[in-house]
XYZ file of C-alpha atoms in Angstrom:
382
model
C 13.492 29.681 7.448
C 11.168 29.205 10.418
C 7.555 29.639 9.308
C 4.147 28.994 10.871
C 2.964 27.705 7.505
C 4.227 24.116 7.335
C 3.517 22.088 4.213
C 6.537 19.783 3.852
C 5.630 17.410 6.703
C 2.789 16.540 9.036
C 1.970 19.126 11.691
C 1.290 18.943 15.432
C 1.005 21.352 18.310
C 0.479 25.026 17.480
C 0.616 24.331 13.738
C -2.273 21.849 13.983
C -5.551 23.500 12.943
C -9.039 22.341 13.915
C -10.233 18.714 13.962
C -10.366 18.440 17.747
C -13.475 16.291 17.409
C -11.690 13.802 15.130
C -8.755 13.671 17.579
C -11.117 12.826 20.429
C -12.869 10.143 18.375
C -9.577 8.540 17.338
C -8.372 8.591 20.946
C -11.502 6.777 22.113
C -11.236 4.209 19.335
C -7.596 3.437 20.133
C -8.343 3.231 23.863
C -11.008 0.654 23.024
C -8.564 -1.349 20.879
C -10.498 -0.705 17.671
C -8.893 -0.868 14.235
C -9.371 2.357 12.272
C -9.308 3.264 8.590
C -8.923 6.758 7.107
C -9.104 7.422 3.381
C -8.975 10.947 2.034
C -7.302 12.618 -0.975
C -3.561 13.367 -0.735
C -2.371 16.095 1.626
C -5.635 16.453 3.528
C -4.202 15.893 7.011
C -4.473 12.163 7.739
C -1.014 11.808 9.274
C -1.281 15.144 11.087
C -4.485 13.934 12.745
C -2.874 10.631 13.774
C 0.304 12.230 15.111
C -1.588 14.962 16.987
C -3.839 12.311 18.560
C -0.868 10.219 19.667
C 0.835 13.322 21.056
C -2.319 14.187 23.020
C -2.476 10.665 24.397
C 1.160 10.766 25.505
C 0.629 14.173 27.133
C -2.239 12.710 29.152
C 0.110 10.054 30.564
C -0.896 7.077 28.429
C 1.824 4.590 27.540
C 1.941 2.688 24.262
C 4.230 1.582 21.452
C 3.819 2.871 17.900
C 5.157 1.652 14.584
C 4.592 3.153 11.155
C 5.088 1.626 7.722
C 4.548 3.326 4.351
C 3.474 1.097 1.456
C 3.827 3.752 -1.277
C 6.664 1.776 -2.902
C 5.354 -1.715 -2.152
C 4.177 -3.928 -5.013
C 4.227 -7.444 -3.542
C 2.903 -9.213 -0.469
C 6.437 -10.174 0.539
C 7.585 -6.548 0.500
C 4.633 -5.611 2.705
C 5.350 -8.311 5.274
C 9.063 -7.523 5.395
C 8.482 -3.773 5.841
C 5.798 -4.329 8.459
C 7.897 -6.796 10.426
C 10.933 -4.523 10.375
C 8.928 -1.511 11.558
C 7.232 -3.445 14.369
C 10.479 -5.026 15.588
C 12.346 -1.700 15.510
C 9.602 -0.034 17.554
C 9.672 -2.665 20.304
C 13.392 -3.493 20.690
C 16.816 -2.067 19.909
C 19.688 -4.527 19.451
C 20.474 -7.132 16.756
C 20.484 -9.854 19.392
C 16.993 -8.862 20.487
C 15.858 -8.885 16.879
C 17.252 -12.381 16.335
C 15.616 -13.726 19.465
C 12.266 -12.084 18.657
C 12.143 -13.527 15.132
C 12.858 -16.986 16.539
C 10.319 -16.575 19.344
C 7.369 -14.868 17.670
C 7.760 -15.961 14.036
C 8.849 -19.573 14.477
C 7.347 -22.041 12.011
C 7.148 -19.379 9.301
C 9.362 -18.333 6.399
C 10.630 -15.281 8.298
C 14.304 -15.131 9.272
C 16.748 -12.635 10.703
C 19.393 -12.191 8.000
C 22.436 -10.675 9.700
C 24.148 -9.638 6.481
C 21.027 -7.948 5.148
C 20.438 -6.212 8.462
C 23.901 -4.621 8.416
C 23.550 -3.829 4.718
C 20.197 -2.046 4.652
C 18.684 -2.271 8.152
C 16.079 -4.922 7.293
C 15.230 -6.855 10.447
C 12.754 -9.397 9.064
C 13.576 -11.232 5.824
C 11.974 -14.191 4.070
C 13.563 -17.418 2.831
C 10.534 -18.468 0.744
C 7.411 -17.016 -0.849
C 4.869 -15.994 1.820
C 1.838 -18.125 2.582
C -1.272 -17.583 4.701
C 0.473 -18.623 7.930
C 3.182 -16.036 7.299
C 0.523 -13.334 6.932
C -1.247 -14.506 10.073
C 1.943 -14.614 12.163
C 3.035 -11.145 11.024
C -0.352 -9.537 11.677
C -0.385 -11.147 15.129
C 3.105 -9.894 15.985
C 2.029 -6.483 17.405
C -0.577 -8.177 19.612
C 1.941 -10.642 21.007
C 4.403 -7.838 21.742
C 1.646 -5.780 23.401
C 0.791 -8.686 25.682
C 4.425 -9.307 26.599
C 5.232 -5.666 27.346
C 1.899 -4.934 28.996
C 1.063 -1.809 26.976
C -0.947 -1.214 23.773
C 0.731 -1.355 20.376
C -0.544 0.945 17.612
C 0.541 0.247 14.031
C 0.019 2.858 11.306
C -0.062 1.444 7.760
C 0.093 4.235 5.196
C -1.188 3.779 1.614
C -2.889 0.516 2.540
C -4.497 0.263 -0.913
C -1.102 -0.670 -2.392
C -1.797 -4.242 -1.248
C -4.042 -4.449 -4.331
C -0.882 -4.427 -6.463
C -0.250 -8.123 -5.686
C -2.407 -10.881 -7.168
C -2.273 -12.611 -3.772
C -3.922 -9.662 -2.041
C -7.396 -11.227 -1.936
C -6.144 -14.215 0.081
C -4.005 -11.973 2.289
C -6.929 -9.659 3.078
C -9.033 -12.648 4.135
C -6.307 -13.778 6.518
C -6.038 -10.278 7.981
C -9.814 -10.355 8.430
C -9.487 -13.523 10.492
C -6.809 -11.895 12.656
C -8.956 -8.806 13.224
C -11.972 -10.969 14.024
C -10.082 -12.688 16.844
C -10.453 -9.980 19.472
C -7.918 -10.169 22.295
C -8.117 -8.725 25.808
C -6.206 -5.586 26.695
C -3.439 -4.589 26.292
C -4.202 -5.019 22.614
C -2.801 -4.025 19.256
C -4.728 -1.686 16.968
C -4.049 -0.952 13.323
C -4.644 2.462 11.729
C -4.861 2.016 7.960
C -4.707 5.119 5.785
C -4.906 5.655 2.041
C -4.788 8.635 -0.318
C -6.249 6.709 -3.262
C -9.796 7.197 -2.085
C -11.549 5.045 -4.669
C -9.151 2.135 -4.216
C -9.720 2.263 -0.443
C -13.484 2.419 -0.991
C -13.172 -0.669 -3.178
C -11.570 -2.571 -0.288
C -13.656 -1.329 2.618
C -16.989 -0.234 1.093
C -17.535 -2.193 -2.131
C -15.893 -5.537 -1.340
C -16.640 -4.977 2.357
C -13.438 -6.467 3.663
C -13.132 -6.033 7.449
C -16.887 -5.453 7.717
C -17.650 -4.463 11.325
C -14.009 -5.144 12.200
C -12.672 -1.662 11.460
C -14.109 1.790 12.052
C -14.028 4.289 9.198
C -13.147 7.744 10.507
C -14.054 10.363 7.878
C -12.303 13.718 8.061
C -14.664 16.659 8.065
C -13.739 19.762 6.033
C -11.745 22.408 7.868
C -13.780 25.292 9.228
C -13.109 28.447 7.236
C -12.902 30.576 10.381
C -10.191 28.299 11.832
C -8.118 28.617 8.658
C -8.529 32.400 8.481
C -7.409 32.744 12.090
C -4.441 30.463 11.425
C -3.308 32.513 8.415
C -3.831 35.965 9.940
C -2.192 35.055 13.258
C 0.603 33.229 11.485
C 1.637 36.367 9.620
C 1.134 38.610 12.634
C 2.942 36.587 15.280
C 5.487 34.984 12.986
C 6.890 38.023 11.174
C 4.691 40.888 12.379
C 2.999 41.191 8.979
C -0.511 42.299 8.112
C -2.840 40.020 6.157
C -6.358 41.092 5.207
C -9.016 38.650 6.423
C -10.946 39.079 3.177
C -7.912 37.852 1.235
C -7.732 34.817 3.518
C -11.421 34.131 2.932
C -10.865 34.389 -0.827
C -7.968 31.945 -0.622
C -10.169 29.489 1.323
C -12.744 29.683 -1.448
C -10.205 29.138 -4.207
C -8.610 26.117 -2.515
C -11.866 24.846 -0.958
C -10.291 24.979 2.515
C -7.517 22.575 1.454
C -5.107 23.198 4.323
C -1.941 21.955 2.580
C -2.396 24.254 -0.410
C -3.268 27.172 1.862
C -0.144 26.637 3.953
C 1.955 26.408 0.795
C 0.491 29.636 -0.598
C 0.937 31.421 2.741
C 4.573 30.302 2.987
C 5.256 31.698 -0.492
C 3.530 34.970 0.382
C 5.585 35.135 3.567
C 8.819 34.766 1.606
C 7.809 37.453 -0.934
C 6.590 40.138 1.476
C 7.949 42.487 4.103
C 5.350 44.464 6.058
C 2.029 43.337 4.606
C 0.560 40.923 2.083
C -1.652 42.333 -0.663
C -3.618 40.811 -3.485
C -0.766 41.239 -5.977
C 1.535 39.122 -3.796
C -1.165 36.469 -3.465
C -1.563 36.294 -7.248
C 2.206 35.912 -7.641
C 2.153 33.131 -5.037
C -0.677 31.377 -6.868
C 1.209 31.601 -10.155
C 4.288 30.116 -8.474
C 2.206 27.185 -7.264
C 0.667 26.678 -10.701
C 4.090 26.668 -12.370
C 5.181 23.994 -9.907
C 2.140 21.745 -10.404
C 1.388 22.404 -14.091
C 3.590 19.565 -15.457
C 1.676 17.115 -13.269
C -1.654 18.551 -14.367
C -0.670 18.370 -18.053
C 0.279 14.701 -17.633
C -3.077 14.069 -15.993
C -5.123 15.521 -18.856
C -2.902 13.949 -21.513
C -3.818 10.592 -19.988
C -7.550 11.221 -20.473
C -9.618 10.234 -23.501
C -11.929 12.629 -25.339
C -14.962 11.184 -23.562
C -13.254 11.523 -20.183
C -12.399 15.136 -20.910
C -15.998 15.756 -21.971
C -17.254 14.395 -18.700
C -14.759 16.574 -16.820
C -16.132 19.573 -18.673
C -19.625 18.536 -17.579
C -18.467 18.306 -13.965
C -17.100 21.854 -14.136
C -20.472 22.934 -15.539
C -22.145 21.563 -12.413
C -23.693 18.475 -13.988
C -24.388 15.686 -11.490
C -26.610 13.344 -13.564
C -24.620 12.340 -16.617
C -26.960 9.703 -18.060
C -29.739 12.140 -18.948
C -30.310 12.185 -22.704
C -29.752 15.948 -23.011
C -26.443 15.698 -21.116
C -25.256 12.778 -23.240
C -26.073 14.725 -26.396
C -24.589 18.039 -25.230
C -21.257 16.531 -24.119
C -21.045 13.846 -26.828
C -20.930 10.980 -24.328
C -22.590 8.496 -26.742
C -24.649 6.406 -24.283
C -25.435 5.753 -20.642
C -23.274 2.609 -20.804
C -20.357 4.714 -22.020
C -20.998 7.191 -19.201
C -20.586 4.382 -16.664
C -17.317 3.314 -18.291
C -16.006 6.881 -18.290
C -16.962 7.413 -14.629
C -15.246 4.176 -13.640
C -12.089 5.174 -15.544
C -11.946 8.563 -13.802
C -12.443 6.816 -10.473
C -9.560 4.436 -11.116
C -7.332 7.355 -12.086
C -8.271 8.986 -8.762
C -9.327 12.202 -10.464
C -12.982 12.032 -9.461
C -14.676 10.609 -6.422
C -18.400 10.419 -5.811
C -20.183 11.313 -2.574
C -23.047 9.452 -0.931
C -25.477 11.094 -3.400
C -23.335 9.872 -6.339
C -22.389 13.466 -7.125
C -18.911 14.010 -8.618
C -16.114 15.695 -6.678
C -12.768 16.620 -8.234
C -10.240 15.455 -5.658
C -7.612 18.157 -6.223
C -8.921 21.752 -5.903
C -5.867 23.323 -7.560
C -6.207 20.931 -10.498
C -9.877 21.910 -10.749
C -8.913 25.599 -10.883
C -6.180 24.976 -13.479
C -8.455 22.765 -15.587
C -11.162 25.417 -15.722
C -8.976 28.516 -16.194
C -6.089 27.258 -18.307
C -7.189 24.081 -20.081
C -10.781 25.030 -20.898
C -9.832 28.732 -20.818
C -12.819 29.897 -18.832
C -12.879 33.393 -17.399
């Protein structure tokens, strides 16, 4: 069913809400040939921002090539290089003969090959005949730049879930090679990489703690959605989509519950749309919320079952509004044992991507629906 409330894919055009400023910033960075990194919790609009920006750039008459590779299922450096090479080649050319020639031309002297049988079996354009080394990494990361120079237009490469490179023991060496490639600035037309990640703490480890790519990439933080933009989107979506009435106060309440998390709000609105006829009332919204909770509850239960007693105690403290966990009264009240144990517990919750900490070292639960479920159903708070 056609709906203005899209939650199953990234959104552009009329469905794109807010973040004009971020689109303008990303446009300027790409025009300047800068590499960009975005790390935000899952389903917070990273890909929508990128796709809307690229669409705006195309509409303004700019020409460029784009390739996108998702590392969500990548565990080794070889898998990364093969997926990246295949995506880049497919974006720049079209025929098997062109692929074969390009591998021989741009990746000569490396362990990359064009395997005809594998290409016709699963579509893989770039394969490897040996374990990758530093020169393989260098050649592959230089490939978009070389294609940009040959074709005379910029090449933008989107690497999703970049933190998955940490899965391979060779990642440290590979990241250093990529640093060298990024450090070697080339004249326009240039290639620019947009690296995104939904495991916020893992991405912070790479870019903020270890400081890889220091001054070589620009971190573009996504600002929270404006409540008024979301309310307008919801109210107009019901009105112009199906001619239904939606009380603005209910939309404001939904924004508060989901902390302006656009994906959850679109999901809830789509459910309300499917359950209503002429208008949406509070009863329908509650039913929609319960439907969402029934869908996500197995995931939430698995999350809490994976936490220790001390980790659950600290989560309880977070819900109570505690921000300084090493104070003696807090340690005693929540049975956290010691300040050293508090640090271990915080680190564990970071690694599990349940908590993140802002610039003031204050805790933030990444998933607002999980926060609601944890408070209301696990700790049974009214």
